Short mmCIF file of C-alpha atoms in Angstrom, two decimals:
data_model
loop_
_atom_site.label_atom_id
_atom_site.label_comp_id
_atom_site.label_asym_id
_atom_site.label_seq_id
_atom_site.Cartn_x
_atom_site.Cartn_y
_atom_site.Cartn_z
CA MET A 781 89.13 115.68 58.09
CA GLU A 782 89.53 117.19 61.24
CA THR A 783 88.03 116.16 64.31
CA LEU A 784 86.56 117.68 67.36
CA ASP A 785 89.69 117.47 69.37
CA ASP A 786 91.82 119.04 66.38
CA PHE A 787 89.84 121.81 66.44
CA LEU A 788 90.21 122.25 70.13
CA LYS A 789 94.21 121.83 69.84
CA GLY A 790 94.14 124.48 68.02
CA ARG A 791 91.60 127.70 70.25
CA PRO A 792 94.62 129.36 72.49
CA PRO A 793 94.53 129.49 76.26
CA THR A 794 93.50 132.39 77.89
CA SER A 795 93.87 133.63 80.97
CA ALA A 796 90.02 132.61 82.56
CA ARG A 797 90.20 129.37 80.18
CA PRO A 798 94.46 128.94 80.85
CA LEU A 799 93.79 125.01 79.29
CA LEU A 800 91.82 125.87 76.42
CA GLY A 801 92.84 123.88 73.42
CA VAL A 802 93.63 120.82 76.44
CA THR A 803 92.34 117.44 76.18
CA VAL A 804 92.45 115.18 78.98
CA LEU A 805 92.09 111.11 79.24
CA LEU A 806 91.68 110.37 82.74
CA VAL A 807 91.44 106.46 83.71
CA GLU A 808 90.27 106.58 86.74
CA ASP A 809 87.42 103.97 88.77
CA SER A 810 85.93 106.67 91.17
CA ARG A 811 83.03 108.33 89.63
CA PHE A 812 83.12 111.00 92.26
CA ALA A 813 86.07 111.15 91.65
CA ALA A 814 85.66 111.18 87.57
CA GLU A 815 83.21 113.46 88.54
CA GLY A 816 85.58 115.74 90.73
CA PHE A 817 87.89 115.86 87.50
CA ARG A 818 85.53 117.06 85.13
CA LEU A 819 84.95 119.47 86.81
CA LEU A 820 88.33 121.05 87.16
CA CYS A 821 88.59 120.24 83.05
CA LEU A 822 85.25 122.38 82.99
CA ARG A 823 85.96 125.95 85.02
CA SER A 824 89.97 124.82 82.88
CA GLY A 825 88.68 124.57 79.58
CA ALA A 826 90.40 121.33 79.28
CA ARG A 827 88.21 118.52 77.21
CA ILE A 828 88.08 115.28 79.63
CA ARG A 829 87.54 111.92 78.71
CA ARG A 830 87.54 109.02 81.01
CA ALA A 831 88.09 105.15 81.22
CA ASP A 832 87.41 102.64 84.41
CA SER A 833 90.29 100.94 83.70
CA LEU A 834 93.03 99.49 81.89
CA PHE A 835 91.41 97.74 79.10
CA HIS A 836 88.80 101.06 78.14
CA ALA A 837 92.30 103.63 78.48
CA ARG A 838 94.11 101.33 76.41
CA ARG A 839 91.49 100.90 73.33
CA HIS A 840 90.23 104.82 73.40
CA LEU A 841 94.50 105.35 73.20
CA ARG A 842 94.19 103.52 69.79
CA VAL A 843 92.12 106.27 68.15
CA TYR A 844 92.25 109.22 70.60
CA ARG A 845 95.35 111.21 71.09
CA PRO A 846 94.62 113.49 74.49
CA THR A 847 97.45 116.52 75.18
CA VAL A 848 96.62 114.88 78.98
CA VAL A 849 96.37 111.60 81.07
CA ILE A 850 95.68 111.83 84.02
CA VAL A 851 96.36 107.58 85.51
CA ASP A 852 94.71 106.15 88.68
CA MET A 853 97.59 104.15 90.63
CA THR A 854 95.42 101.26 91.74
CA LEU A 855 92.09 99.93 89.47
CA PRO A 856 89.78 97.71 89.38
CA ASP A 857 92.14 94.84 85.59
CA GLY A 858 95.57 96.22 87.15
CA SER A 859 98.03 99.36 88.45
CA GLY A 860 98.46 101.89 86.95
CA ALA A 861 102.04 102.19 86.78
CA ASP A 862 102.00 99.97 84.29
CA LEU A 863 100.13 102.25 82.15
CA ILE A 864 102.15 105.28 82.71
CA ALA A 865 105.26 103.20 81.61
CA ASP A 866 103.18 102.67 78.11
CA LEU A 867 102.73 105.75 77.51
CA SER A 868 106.57 107.18 78.21
CA ALA A 869 107.65 104.97 76.35
CA ALA A 870 105.42 105.74 73.36
CA VAL A 871 106.36 107.20 70.37
CA PRO A 872 104.98 109.75 69.44
CA ARG A 873 104.60 110.17 73.48
CA VAL A 874 101.70 112.64 75.04
CA ASP A 875 102.53 115.31 76.64
CA ALA A 876 101.63 115.20 80.25
CA ILE A 877 101.04 111.99 82.66
CA ILE A 878 100.36 112.85 85.89
CA ALA A 879 99.52 109.78 88.06
CA VAL A 880 97.21 110.69 90.84
CA SER A 881 95.80 108.54 93.92
CA GLY A 882 95.21 108.33 97.44
CA ASP A 883 98.47 107.59 99.04
CA PRO A 884 101.32 109.39 98.86
CA ASP A 885 103.50 106.12 98.54
CA MET A 886 102.65 106.06 95.73
CA GLU A 887 104.31 109.11 93.84
CA ALA A 888 108.23 106.93 94.18
CA VAL A 889 106.16 104.57 92.57
CA ALA A 890 104.28 106.33 90.12
CA THR A 891 107.97 108.64 88.90
CA ALA A 892 110.26 106.17 88.93
CA ALA A 893 107.17 104.45 85.81
CA GLY A 894 107.59 107.33 83.65
CA ALA A 895 104.63 109.89 85.14
CA ASP A 896 105.65 113.71 84.66
CA GLY A 897 104.23 114.42 87.11
CA PHE A 898 101.94 113.63 91.51
CA MET A 899 98.63 114.77 92.38
CA LEU A 900 97.65 113.02 95.25
CA LYS A 901 93.31 112.90 96.25
CA PRO A 902 91.28 115.07 97.03
CA VAL A 903 91.79 117.52 94.01
CA GLU A 904 89.54 120.08 95.17
CA ARG A 905 91.21 123.65 94.94
CA ILE A 906 91.41 124.90 90.48
CA ALA A 907 94.84 126.63 91.05
CA VAL A 908 96.65 123.53 92.63
CA PHE A 909 94.26 121.63 89.47
CA GLN A 910 95.54 123.82 86.64
CA SER A 911 99.59 125.02 87.98
CA ALA A 912 99.40 120.97 87.85
CA VAL A 913 98.95 120.33 84.26
CA LEU A 914 100.89 123.96 83.32
CA SER A 915 103.82 123.49 85.40
CA LEU A 916 104.29 120.35 82.37
CA LEU A 917 102.54 122.17 79.17
CA PRO A 918 105.19 123.11 76.52
CA THR A 919 104.92 127.09 75.99
CA ASP A 920 102.53 126.86 73.62
CA ARG A 921 100.06 125.66 75.48
CA GLN A 922 100.42 128.37 78.53
CA PRO A 923 97.90 131.41 77.98
CA VAL A 924 99.92 134.43 76.93
CA GLY A 925 99.42 137.29 79.84
CA PRO A 926 98.74 136.83 83.18
CA ARG A 927 96.81 134.35 84.08
CA VAL A 928 93.39 134.40 86.61
CA ILE A 929 94.20 132.30 90.23
CA SER A 930 90.71 130.80 91.13
CA ASP A 931 90.96 129.64 94.09
CA ASP A 932 87.75 128.30 94.22
CA LEU A 933 86.81 124.68 95.20
CA ILE A 934 84.96 122.12 93.14
CA ALA A 935 82.44 120.04 94.53
CA PRO A 936 80.81 116.50 92.85
CA ASP A 937 77.76 115.43 93.27
CA GLN A 938 77.19 113.13 95.56
CA ILE A 939 74.78 111.14 93.11
CA ALA A 940 78.85 110.10 92.32
CA TYR A 941 79.61 108.67 95.83
CA ARG A 942 76.46 106.90 95.80
CA ASP A 943 77.67 105.05 93.03
CA ASP A 944 80.78 104.57 94.21
CA LEU A 945 79.15 103.72 96.92
CA SER A 946 76.86 101.17 95.56
CA HIS A 947 79.90 99.77 93.74
CA VAL A 948 82.02 98.82 97.08
CA ALA A 949 78.66 97.07 98.84
CA GLU A 950 79.12 94.56 95.88
CA VAL A 951 82.69 94.43 96.10
CA LEU A 952 81.57 93.55 100.76
CA SER A 953 78.73 91.04 99.38
CA GLY A 954 81.33 88.65 98.27
CA GLU A 955 84.14 86.04 98.93
CA GLU A 956 87.10 88.17 101.32
CA ASP A 957 89.90 87.10 99.09
CA GLY A 958 93.15 89.45 99.71
CA ALA A 959 92.72 90.03 96.56
CA ALA A 960 88.91 92.24 96.72
CA ILE A 961 90.70 93.80 99.82
CA ASP A 962 93.53 94.91 98.36
CA TYR A 963 91.37 96.81 96.15
CA LEU A 964 88.75 97.57 98.46
CA THR A 965 91.18 99.37 100.55
CA GLN A 966 92.70 101.17 97.56
CA PHE A 967 89.60 102.00 96.32
CA LEU A 968 86.66 102.87 99.07
CA GLY A 969 90.37 104.75 101.19
CA GLY A 970 89.93 106.91 97.43
CA VAL A 971 86.23 107.69 98.25
CA ALA A 972 86.14 108.46 101.84
CA ARG A 973 88.88 110.91 102.25
CA SER A 974 87.78 112.59 98.26
CA ALA A 975 84.31 113.01 100.54
CA HIS A 976 85.85 113.56 103.72
CA ASP A 977 84.48 110.66 105.24
CA VAL A 978 86.15 110.39 108.57
CA SER A 979 85.04 107.23 110.38
CA LEU A 980 84.42 105.74 106.90
CA SER A 981 88.09 106.28 105.78
CA ASP A 982 89.24 105.48 109.53
CA ALA A 983 86.81 101.80 108.98
CA VAL A 984 89.28 101.28 106.13
CA ASP A 985 92.81 102.09 106.72
CA ALA A 986 91.39 99.74 110.05
CA LEU A 987 90.45 96.82 107.12
CA ALA A 988 93.94 97.80 105.69
CA ALA A 989 95.63 96.77 109.02
CA ARG A 990 94.58 94.04 110.20
CA HIS A 991 95.17 92.27 106.77
CA GLY A 992 98.44 93.90 106.21
CA GLU A 993 98.99 92.14 109.75
CA GLY A 994 97.89 89.03 108.29
CA ALA A 995 95.22 89.25 111.48
CA PRO A 996 91.86 88.15 110.17
CA VAL A 997 89.65 90.93 109.49
CA ARG A 998 86.15 89.90 109.02
CA ALA A 999 85.52 92.03 111.67
CA GLU A 1000 86.93 94.58 110.38
CA PHE A 1001 85.10 93.60 107.22
CA ALA A 1002 81.42 93.80 108.70
CA ARG A 1003 81.95 96.98 110.30
CA LEU A 1004 83.06 98.52 106.35
CA ALA A 1005 79.69 97.14 105.34
CA ALA A 1006 77.83 97.85 108.14
CA LEU A 1007 79.11 101.59 107.24
CA VAL A 1008 78.69 101.02 103.30
CA GLN A 1009 75.25 100.79 104.10
CA ASN A 1010 73.56 103.28 106.27
CA ARG A 1011 75.51 105.65 103.99
CA LEU A 1012 73.48 104.22 100.77
CA THR A 1013 70.66 104.44 103.22
CA GLU A 1014 71.93 107.75 104.64
CA THR A 1015 72.00 109.52 100.70
CA SER A 1016 68.80 107.41 99.27
CA PRO A 1017 66.91 109.90 97.03
CA MET A 1018 63.81 111.26 98.70
#
């Protein structure tokens, strides 16, 4: 019995929707980033599903074989590099494995694990997204003839940004242990850059730098917590 995904895979791409027939599994814990990728896929013709952790990604992959897997390098239950390595070694292999991160140094890690491509967050331009995916797909997945190049930018809903901030506030209310700080700086750093929140991004970088030096981080931790609470207040529904 054919599934909806089987039907969609048979649809030929067009110049305006060059990713028609492509199914994407996005492995991303940030709702703000995930909303951005959803809009990029929607504008490009691709169908998207999301997993917010390695656990849920592997559960998806037991029953669902996407065309493309986009993997964030820092996830709440481990490194995206582990999933990339598994996907790269799998038979049959998905057509394209793409790593994403707000940290450019993660590209080398992703490539070593077996990723076919890397995108630096934030990914906002439709043309950049489409070109990155199409460059990795086989010929029969390419649109025929000239392709319409869109220079449009996507703008994720601010509700998704608030959801991410609420998640961060919960993490900040806990212990200042090393694992929590490592996850927090990676997660919130990517979210802040995607939202173009410079002061929040600077505060994350200050915490990461102090933590990397092995120095006390209480002041930086408190400053970041205050900034997050301010953002939550500012984005509170009227």
